[in-house]
Amino acid sequence: MAKKLKKTLIVLLLALCALFVFAGCELGVTKEDALNLREVSAQVTYYANGGRFEKNNQKKKTDFYFKAGATAYDYGAPGVILLSGKAEIDRTNFEFMGWYFVEEVTDEENGICVLGEKVDFNVPLQEGDHWLVAAKWKALVGLQVVLVTDDGASINVELNDKDKTPATYENGATIGEVEYDYTTDQVASAPKEFFKVTGKTHTFYTYYNDPECTQKTQFPIKRGEESQMIYAKYLQGDWTVVSKASDVRTMFSSLQSGGNKRYIFLNDIDCAKLSEITAIQTMNGEIKGNGYTLKNLKVVGDLSGKNNAFALFGSIGKSAKITDLTIENVSMNAKFSTPDFHANVYFLFTAKDAAATISNVKVSGALKITGPRSCVADNVMKEDGNVFTNCLYGGYTADAEYVTASQGKEFVVDGNAENMITIELQ
């Protein structure tokens, strides 16, 4: 009688397991024996994907076994009950968004996965199936983005939607929220602009950690327990932000023939891998360096025809502005391409209007003059030999005159002209 009762209890327990989840040896038989006895032939592995299974010892992964033709459990959905209690899955400050098939398991220990298509729990399992599914999460605490305009003004915008919806944002308003990645718990990179400014009254610059915009935001940003904010700084006016070497090429190309666009540096830029760019002929635009450094720029200019003068910034017009920029190790090549051609060759400018704004611009580097032997750089090559007293700043009788007039507050050249300029005519 005792043996028969024991056998009956085992059968009853196995029957219950067919409806719910197996728990290994806790039923008195091995998992493999139990699966064989109940003809269970399908398996579903659930990954918490950053969350945890509340009623399963905080595990990051759990398995369920089913008969062929059965449907899998929508674990965590309302009304799903297991022998051990309510099927719960949890992640602090996140909302559970359902189950998705796994494309890749990136962290087996913590159940972190790359997600594919959403699971349809109405589809029956087939014999031999082994589904890998993972939870999808939506952060309840997002990364708030707050507007900061440098002039304190509100801005009119077109939202990035199908209908180009117009809107107005006040300085200090929240303009958007960025979701944290559900697998990494972070915002990996700077979000794109949330809108297009109407009339180009302001230009997006970059993100900061503080409303005073003194500390640039460094990405990635790890999610905190409380709501976090970053501040999107917008500059008054229409600017082009210069952040990489290719932007420098675009800037010089625009300014070469008198373009009046405005450029502002976002960071230091190394142009070592950038090929030669053409020197500016007439400078009427604005370059705002913001205290950053432009390194290893290579500049070339052709001296022929009407091009009878060369300098890094060419002739600087009255509307030009160049401020707070360090140009380090610039390499310039003034190339004569026509025999018997005369030209003036300078390091920084061929002429400068007194109304131009030049402030705190430091420059170092070298200038090479090349071409046929019959060519002459008039301001440098004299009958009695090369003279390097008037080859940095055009429009002055001598470089020393400009240095005295500017009092070291405009262009400052780091180096001796005689050592910086070489003549290689042949």
Short mmCIF file of C-alpha atoms in Angstrom, two decimals:
data_model
loop_
_atom_site.label_atom_id
_atom_site.label_comp_id
_atom_site.label_asym_id
_atom_site.label_seq_id
_atom_site.Cartn_x
_atom_site.Cartn_y
_atom_site.Cartn_z
CA MET A 1 0.00 0.00 0.00
CA ALA A 2 2.80 2.43 0.90
CA LYS A 3 4.59 1.75 -2.41
CA LYS A 4 1.37 2.24 -4.36
CA LEU A 5 0.69 5.51 -2.51
CA LYS A 6 4.21 6.76 -3.19
CA LYS A 7 3.88 5.94 -6.90
CA THR A 8 0.52 7.74 -7.05
CA LEU A 9 2.01 10.89 -5.42
CA ILE A 10 4.88 10.96 -7.92
CA VAL A 11 2.46 10.70 -10.84
CA LEU A 12 0.35 13.54 -9.42
CA LEU A 13 3.41 15.74 -8.98
CA LEU A 14 4.55 15.00 -12.53
CA ALA A 15 1.13 15.91 -13.82
CA LEU A 16 1.31 19.27 -12.09
CA CYS A 17 4.77 19.85 -13.55
CA ALA A 18 3.38 19.44 -17.06
CA LEU A 19 1.25 22.50 -16.36
CA PHE A 20 3.88 24.57 -14.58
CA VAL A 21 7.68 24.55 -14.19
CA PHE A 22 10.05 21.71 -13.34
CA ALA A 23 12.32 22.24 -10.35
CA GLY A 24 14.95 19.51 -10.82
CA CYS A 25 15.30 16.97 -8.07
CA GLU A 26 12.81 18.63 -5.71
CA LEU A 27 10.07 16.34 -7.14
CA GLY A 28 11.87 13.18 -6.13
CA VAL A 29 13.05 12.32 -9.65
CA THR A 30 15.68 13.72 -11.96
CA LYS A 31 14.71 16.40 -14.43
CA GLU A 32 15.60 14.12 -17.34
CA ASP A 33 13.40 11.24 -15.99
CA ALA A 34 10.54 13.64 -15.40
CA LEU A 35 10.79 15.01 -18.91
CA ASN A 36 10.80 11.50 -20.40
CA LEU A 37 7.86 10.30 -18.28
CA ARG A 38 5.69 13.23 -19.26
CA GLU A 39 6.84 13.22 -22.90
CA VAL A 40 7.92 16.86 -22.60
CA SER A 41 9.90 17.79 -25.70
CA ALA A 42 10.06 21.60 -25.84
CA GLN A 43 11.96 24.13 -23.76
CA VAL A 44 11.87 27.90 -23.29
CA THR A 45 14.77 29.76 -21.66
CA TYR A 46 13.87 33.17 -20.23
CA TYR A 47 16.60 35.82 -19.75
CA ALA A 48 15.91 38.72 -17.38
CA ASN A 49 18.06 41.04 -19.55
CA GLY A 50 19.04 43.41 -16.75
CA GLY A 51 16.12 42.52 -14.48
CA ARG A 52 15.56 39.64 -12.07
CA PHE A 53 13.03 36.88 -11.42
CA GLU A 54 11.57 37.86 -8.03
CA LYS A 55 10.33 34.41 -7.04
CA ASN A 56 13.27 32.50 -8.40
CA ASN A 57 16.06 33.43 -5.99
CA GLN A 58 16.93 36.61 -7.94
CA LYS A 59 18.12 34.52 -10.86
CA LYS A 60 18.92 36.17 -14.20
CA LYS A 61 17.75 33.18 -16.24
CA THR A 62 15.15 30.44 -15.84
CA ASP A 63 13.90 27.47 -17.92
CA PHE A 64 10.44 26.04 -18.53
CA TYR A 65 9.53 22.70 -20.20
CA PHE A 66 6.43 21.90 -22.24
CA LYS A 67 4.72 19.22 -24.29
CA ALA A 68 4.72 19.64 -28.06
CA GLY A 69 1.66 21.64 -29.05
CA ALA A 70 1.49 23.58 -25.79
CA THR A 71 1.94 27.36 -25.61
CA ALA A 72 4.75 28.94 -23.60
CA TYR A 73 4.18 31.08 -20.52
CA ASP A 74 3.99 34.85 -20.97
CA TYR A 75 6.04 35.15 -17.81
CA GLY A 76 5.26 38.34 -15.92
CA ALA A 77 1.97 39.00 -17.70
CA PRO A 78 -1.17 39.56 -15.56
CA GLY A 79 -2.83 36.32 -14.50
CA VAL A 80 0.17 34.02 -15.07
CA ILE A 81 0.51 31.91 -11.90
CA LEU A 82 3.11 29.21 -11.14
CA LEU A 83 3.23 26.57 -8.40
CA SER A 84 5.73 28.77 -6.59
CA GLY A 85 3.44 31.79 -6.78
CA LYS A 86 2.94 34.76 -9.08
CA ALA A 87 5.33 34.88 -12.04
CA GLU A 88 7.12 38.17 -11.42
CA ILE A 89 9.98 39.85 -13.20
CA ASP A 90 11.34 43.16 -11.97
CA ARG A 91 13.86 45.88 -12.70
CA THR A 92 14.17 49.03 -10.58
CA ASN A 93 13.03 52.19 -12.42
CA PHE A 94 12.11 50.21 -15.54
CA GLU A 95 8.81 49.12 -17.04
CA PHE A 96 8.56 45.55 -18.37
CA MET A 97 7.67 45.70 -22.09
CA GLY A 98 7.30 41.98 -22.88
CA TRP A 99 9.38 39.13 -24.27
CA TYR A 100 11.49 39.14 -27.43
CA PHE A 101 13.43 36.41 -29.16
CA VAL A 102 17.16 36.49 -28.50
CA GLU A 103 19.50 37.31 -31.37
CA GLU A 104 22.63 37.10 -29.24
CA VAL A 105 23.45 36.46 -25.59
CA THR A 106 26.14 39.01 -24.71
CA ASP A 107 26.39 38.22 -20.99
CA GLU A 108 25.21 34.74 -19.98
CA GLU A 109 25.85 35.25 -16.26
CA ASN A 110 23.69 38.36 -16.03
CA GLY A 111 21.20 37.36 -18.71
CA ILE A 112 21.97 40.29 -21.05
CA CYS A 113 20.85 39.84 -24.65
CA VAL A 114 20.42 41.48 -28.03
CA LEU A 115 16.73 41.37 -28.94
CA GLY A 116 15.01 40.33 -32.13
CA GLU A 117 11.29 40.02 -32.88
CA LYS A 118 8.59 40.06 -30.22
CA VAL A 119 7.36 36.66 -29.03
CA ASP A 120 3.84 35.59 -30.01
CA PHE A 121 2.68 33.37 -27.14
CA ASN A 122 -0.26 32.13 -29.18
CA VAL A 123 2.09 30.11 -31.37
CA PRO A 124 2.32 26.50 -30.10
CA LEU A 125 5.68 24.93 -29.37
CA GLN A 126 6.85 22.13 -31.64
CA GLU A 127 8.70 18.98 -30.65
CA GLY A 128 12.37 19.76 -30.14
CA ASP A 129 11.85 23.52 -29.89
CA HIS A 130 14.14 25.48 -27.59
CA TRP A 131 13.14 29.12 -27.52
CA LEU A 132 15.53 31.72 -26.14
CA VAL A 133 13.58 34.81 -25.08
CA ALA A 134 14.60 37.93 -23.17
CA ALA A 135 12.79 40.74 -21.41
CA LYS A 136 12.56 44.19 -22.96
CA TRP A 137 12.60 47.20 -20.63
CA LYS A 138 11.70 50.87 -20.83
CA ALA A 139 13.38 53.26 -18.41
CA LEU A 140 10.97 55.09 -16.12
CA VAL A 141 13.73 57.52 -15.16
CA GLY A 142 14.93 59.08 -18.41
CA LEU A 143 17.71 61.51 -19.25
CA GLN A 144 16.12 64.95 -19.40
CA VAL A 145 17.44 67.50 -21.92
CA VAL A 146 17.09 71.17 -20.94
CA LEU A 147 17.44 74.17 -23.25
CA VAL A 148 20.07 76.84 -22.51
CA THR A 149 20.46 79.81 -24.88
CA ASP A 150 23.54 81.98 -24.47
CA ASP A 151 21.41 85.14 -24.77
CA GLY A 152 18.61 83.88 -22.52
CA ALA A 153 16.06 84.14 -25.31
CA SER A 154 13.35 81.67 -26.26
CA ILE A 155 13.59 79.96 -29.64
CA ASN A 156 11.04 79.08 -32.30
CA VAL A 157 11.51 75.63 -33.75
CA GLU A 158 10.16 72.96 -36.08
CA LEU A 159 9.81 69.64 -34.31
CA ASN A 160 11.37 66.63 -36.02
CA ASP A 161 8.09 65.01 -36.98
CA LYS A 162 6.22 64.33 -40.21
CA ASP A 163 4.20 67.54 -40.08
CA LYS A 164 7.10 69.85 -39.05
CA THR A 165 5.09 71.04 -36.06
CA PRO A 166 6.05 74.58 -34.95
CA ALA A 167 6.74 75.22 -31.29
CA THR A 168 8.39 77.74 -28.98
CA TYR A 169 10.72 76.80 -26.13
CA GLU A 170 11.70 79.13 -23.33
CA ASN A 171 15.24 79.21 -22.03
CA GLY A 172 15.40 76.57 -19.26
CA ALA A 173 12.57 74.46 -20.67
CA THR A 174 12.82 70.67 -20.99
CA ILE A 175 13.00 69.96 -24.72
CA GLY A 176 13.18 66.18 -24.66
CA GLU A 177 13.98 62.94 -22.90
CA VAL A 178 16.46 60.26 -23.93
CA GLU A 179 15.84 56.61 -23.01
CA TYR A 180 18.62 54.59 -21.45
CA ASP A 181 19.60 51.48 -23.38
CA TYR A 182 17.86 48.54 -21.72
CA THR A 183 20.89 46.25 -22.09
CA THR A 184 23.69 48.59 -20.99
CA ASP A 185 21.71 50.87 -18.66
CA GLN A 186 23.28 53.94 -20.23
CA VAL A 187 23.02 56.59 -22.95
CA ALA A 188 25.96 55.71 -25.17
CA SER A 189 26.39 58.88 -27.23
CA ALA A 190 25.16 62.43 -27.60
CA PRO A 191 21.55 62.56 -28.80
CA LYS A 192 20.75 64.25 -32.09
CA GLU A 193 19.10 67.65 -32.14
CA PHE A 194 15.43 67.49 -31.19
CA PHE A 195 14.30 70.16 -33.66
CA LYS A 196 15.22 72.62 -36.39
CA VAL A 197 15.48 76.25 -35.27
CA THR A 198 13.22 78.53 -37.29
CA GLY A 199 15.04 81.31 -39.10
CA LYS A 200 18.48 80.19 -37.89
CA THR A 201 18.23 82.53 -34.90
CA HIS A 202 20.25 80.07 -32.80
CA THR A 203 22.69 77.22 -33.39
CA PHE A 204 23.08 74.06 -31.31
CA TYR A 205 26.60 73.87 -29.85
CA THR A 206 26.91 70.89 -27.49
CA TYR A 207 25.69 69.33 -24.21
CA TYR A 208 26.76 70.30 -20.69
CA ASN A 209 26.30 68.83 -17.21
CA ASP A 210 25.41 72.16 -15.62
CA PRO A 211 23.05 75.04 -16.50
CA GLU A 212 25.99 77.45 -16.53
CA CYS A 213 27.47 75.35 -19.34
CA THR A 214 30.95 75.06 -17.86
CA GLN A 215 31.32 71.25 -17.88
CA LYS A 216 30.86 69.44 -21.17
CA THR A 217 28.90 66.21 -20.97
CA GLN A 218 30.99 63.10 -21.41
CA PHE A 219 29.28 60.07 -22.91
CA PRO A 220 28.29 57.37 -22.12
CA ILE A 221 26.06 58.40 -19.23
CA LYS A 222 25.14 55.71 -16.72
CA ARG A 223 21.57 55.76 -15.42
CA GLY A 224 21.15 57.04 -11.88
CA GLU A 225 18.46 56.25 -9.35
CA GLU A 226 16.94 59.70 -9.81
CA SER A 227 16.14 61.74 -12.91
CA GLN A 228 19.25 63.15 -14.58
CA MET A 229 19.62 66.24 -16.74
CA ILE A 230 21.93 67.49 -19.43
CA TYR A 231 21.82 70.97 -20.91
CA ALA A 232 21.69 71.65 -24.64
CA LYS A 233 23.48 74.92 -25.34
CA TYR A 234 22.29 77.05 -28.24
CA LEU A 235 24.31 80.02 -29.50
CA GLN A 236 22.67 83.18 -30.74
CA GLY A 237 22.99 83.48 -34.51
CA ASP A 238 23.88 81.22 -37.39
CA TRP A 239 27.13 79.34 -36.71
CA THR A 240 28.91 76.32 -38.14
CA VAL A 241 30.47 74.15 -35.42
CA VAL A 242 34.00 72.93 -36.17
CA SER A 243 34.78 69.65 -34.39
CA LYS A 244 36.96 67.56 -36.75
CA ALA A 245 39.60 67.89 -39.45
CA SER A 246 37.14 67.67 -42.34
CA ASP A 247 35.28 70.65 -40.83
CA VAL A 248 38.50 72.66 -41.04
CA ARG A 249 38.75 71.94 -44.75
CA THR A 250 35.14 73.02 -45.24
CA MET A 251 35.79 76.20 -43.25
CA PHE A 252 38.83 77.23 -45.33
CA SER A 253 37.02 76.39 -48.55
CA SER A 254 34.11 78.65 -47.57
CA LEU A 255 36.33 81.52 -46.47
CA GLN A 256 38.84 81.42 -49.36
CA SER A 257 37.15 84.01 -51.54
CA GLY A 258 35.56 86.32 -49.03
CA GLY A 259 32.76 84.16 -47.62
CA ASN A 260 31.28 85.70 -44.47
CA LYS A 261 30.15 82.59 -42.61
CA ARG A 262 30.76 82.20 -38.88
CA TYR A 263 32.69 79.24 -37.48
CA ILE A 264 33.14 78.17 -33.88
CA PHE A 265 35.48 75.47 -32.54
CA LEU A 266 34.10 72.77 -30.27
CA ASN A 267 37.41 71.13 -29.32
CA ASP A 268 41.09 70.78 -30.22
CA ILE A 269 41.63 69.45 -33.74
CA ASP A 270 44.65 67.63 -35.18
CA CYS A 271 44.92 67.90 -38.97
CA ALA A 272 47.97 65.62 -39.32
CA LYS A 273 46.05 63.19 -41.55
CA LEU A 274 44.38 65.94 -43.58
CA SER A 275 45.83 66.70 -47.01
CA GLU A 276 46.83 70.22 -48.06
CA ILE A 277 44.16 72.91 -48.09
CA THR A 278 44.25 76.16 -50.04
CA ALA A 279 45.13 79.37 -48.21
CA ILE A 280 42.50 82.08 -47.83
CA GLN A 281 42.72 84.96 -50.30
CA THR A 282 40.22 87.36 -48.73
CA MET A 283 39.09 86.87 -45.15
CA ASN A 284 35.68 88.38 -44.30
CA GLY A 285 34.15 85.68 -42.08
CA GLU A 286 34.48 84.84 -38.41
CA ILE A 287 36.51 82.15 -36.67
CA LYS A 288 35.88 81.79 -32.95
CA GLY A 289 38.47 79.47 -31.47
CA ASN A 290 36.99 79.30 -27.95
CA GLY A 291 40.51 78.73 -26.60
CA TYR A 292 41.09 75.52 -28.59
CA THR A 293 44.10 74.46 -30.66
CA LEU A 294 44.32 73.65 -34.36
CA LYS A 295 47.36 71.42 -34.97
CA ASN A 296 49.42 70.27 -37.94
CA LEU A 297 47.52 72.12 -40.64
CA LYS A 298 49.04 71.99 -44.14
CA VAL A 299 48.31 74.99 -46.36
CA VAL A 300 49.27 75.65 -49.98
CA GLY A 301 48.83 78.63 -52.29
CA ASP A 302 49.45 79.11 -56.02
CA LEU A 303 51.31 82.25 -57.10
CA SER A 304 50.48 82.98 -60.73
CA GLY A 305 48.25 85.22 -62.82
CA LYS A 306 46.29 87.54 -60.52
CA ASN A 307 47.41 85.68 -57.39
CA ASN A 308 50.41 87.82 -56.54
CA ALA A 309 50.22 87.57 -52.75
CA PHE A 310 50.15 84.71 -50.24
CA ALA A 311 49.43 84.37 -46.52
CA LEU A 312 47.52 81.99 -44.28
CA PHE A 313 44.53 84.36 -43.95
CA GLY A 314 45.15 86.42 -47.10
CA SER A 315 43.82 89.96 -46.99
CA ILE A 316 41.78 90.46 -43.80
CA GLY A 317 38.71 92.62 -44.39
CA LYS A 318 36.95 94.97 -41.98
CA SER A 319 34.17 92.49 -41.13
CA ALA A 320 36.59 89.66 -40.32
CA LYS A 321 36.91 88.28 -36.80
CA ILE A 322 39.46 85.74 -35.57
CA THR A 323 39.56 85.20 -31.81
CA ASP A 324 40.90 82.90 -29.09
CA LEU A 325 42.62 80.34 -31.32
CA THR A 326 46.00 78.63 -31.20
CA ILE A 327 47.36 77.41 -34.54
CA GLU A 328 50.19 75.04 -33.78
CA ASN A 329 52.80 73.71 -36.23
CA VAL A 330 51.13 74.98 -39.39
CA SER A 331 53.05 74.04 -42.54
CA MET A 332 52.64 76.45 -45.49
CA ASN A 333 53.88 76.25 -49.06
CA ALA A 334 53.76 79.32 -51.31
CA LYS A 335 54.24 77.84 -54.79
CA PHE A 336 55.30 79.93 -57.78
CA SER A 337 54.02 78.19 -60.89
CA THR A 338 55.00 80.78 -63.54
CA PRO A 339 58.63 81.70 -64.36
CA ASP A 340 59.76 85.28 -63.75
CA PHE A 341 56.76 85.92 -61.51
CA HIS A 342 56.89 88.43 -58.64
CA ALA A 343 54.72 88.21 -55.53
CA ASN A 344 54.60 89.13 -51.86
CA VAL A 345 54.68 86.23 -49.44
CA TYR A 346 53.71 86.61 -45.78
CA PHE A 347 53.13 84.24 -42.93
CA LEU A 348 49.76 85.43 -41.54
CA PHE A 349 48.16 88.12 -43.69
CA THR A 350 48.92 90.17 -46.78
CA ALA A 351 46.93 93.15 -45.47
CA LYS A 352 44.58 93.85 -42.57
CA ASP A 353 41.79 96.40 -42.31
CA ALA A 354 41.99 98.42 -39.12
CA ALA A 355 38.34 97.58 -38.36
CA ALA A 356 38.97 93.81 -38.35
CA THR A 357 38.72 92.07 -34.97
CA ILE A 358 41.77 89.95 -34.14
CA SER A 359 42.23 88.82 -30.55
CA ASN A 360 44.40 86.26 -28.79
CA VAL A 361 45.52 84.28 -31.84
CA LYS A 362 48.80 82.41 -31.36
CA VAL A 363 50.58 80.82 -34.32
CA SER A 364 53.64 78.63 -34.80
CA GLY A 365 54.95 76.73 -37.81
CA ALA A 366 56.92 77.13 -41.02
CA LEU A 367 56.56 78.73 -44.46
CA LYS A 368 58.31 77.40 -47.56
CA ILE A 369 58.60 79.34 -50.83
CA THR A 370 59.02 77.10 -53.87
CA GLY A 371 59.00 77.38 -57.66
CA PRO A 372 61.28 78.38 -60.59
CA ARG A 373 64.56 80.12 -59.77
CA SER A 374 63.51 83.21 -61.77
CA CYS A 375 60.62 83.99 -59.40
CA VAL A 376 60.90 86.56 -56.63
CA ALA A 377 59.16 87.06 -53.29
CA ASP A 378 59.62 90.82 -53.27
CA ASN A 379 59.15 91.44 -49.56
CA VAL A 380 61.74 88.83 -48.62
CA MET A 381 64.22 88.47 -51.49
CA LYS A 382 66.31 91.65 -51.85
CA GLU A 383 69.20 92.37 -54.16
CA ASP A 384 71.63 92.19 -51.29
CA GLY A 385 70.21 88.94 -49.93
CA ASN A 386 67.13 87.60 -48.17
CA VAL A 387 65.71 89.89 -45.51
CA PHE A 388 63.23 88.53 -42.97
CA THR A 389 62.13 91.77 -41.31
CA ASN A 390 58.88 92.13 -43.27
CA CYS A 391 57.50 88.65 -43.95
CA LEU A 392 54.97 87.88 -41.20
CA TYR A 393 52.40 90.67 -41.44
CA GLY A 394 51.59 92.43 -44.73
CA GLY A 395 50.70 96.11 -44.95
CA TYR A 396 53.41 97.26 -42.56
CA THR A 397 56.90 98.57 -43.32
CA ALA A 398 58.27 96.00 -40.90
CA ASP A 399 56.92 93.20 -38.71
CA ALA A 400 58.09 95.08 -35.64
CA GLU A 401 55.68 97.89 -36.51
CA TYR A 402 52.69 95.54 -36.28
CA VAL A 403 53.97 93.97 -33.07
CA THR A 404 54.18 97.42 -31.47
CA ALA A 405 50.78 98.48 -32.77
CA SER A 406 48.97 95.31 -31.66
CA GLN A 407 50.70 95.18 -28.26
CA GLY A 408 50.66 91.38 -28.33
CA LYS A 409 46.84 91.26 -28.18
CA GLU A 410 46.14 90.20 -31.76
CA PHE A 411 48.36 87.80 -33.73
CA VAL A 412 51.34 86.47 -31.83
CA VAL A 413 53.89 84.38 -33.73
CA ASP A 414 55.89 81.88 -31.72
CA GLY A 415 59.28 81.74 -33.40
CA ASN A 416 61.85 83.71 -35.34
CA ALA A 417 60.92 84.61 -38.93
CA GLU A 418 64.37 83.82 -40.26
CA ASN A 419 64.11 80.27 -38.87
CA MET A 420 60.50 79.79 -39.92
CA ILE A 421 60.77 80.78 -43.59
CA THR A 422 62.79 78.90 -46.20
CA ILE A 423 63.26 79.70 -49.91
CA GLU A 424 63.64 76.72 -52.24
CA LEU A 425 63.53 78.18 -55.76
CA GLN A 426 65.26 76.03 -58.39
#
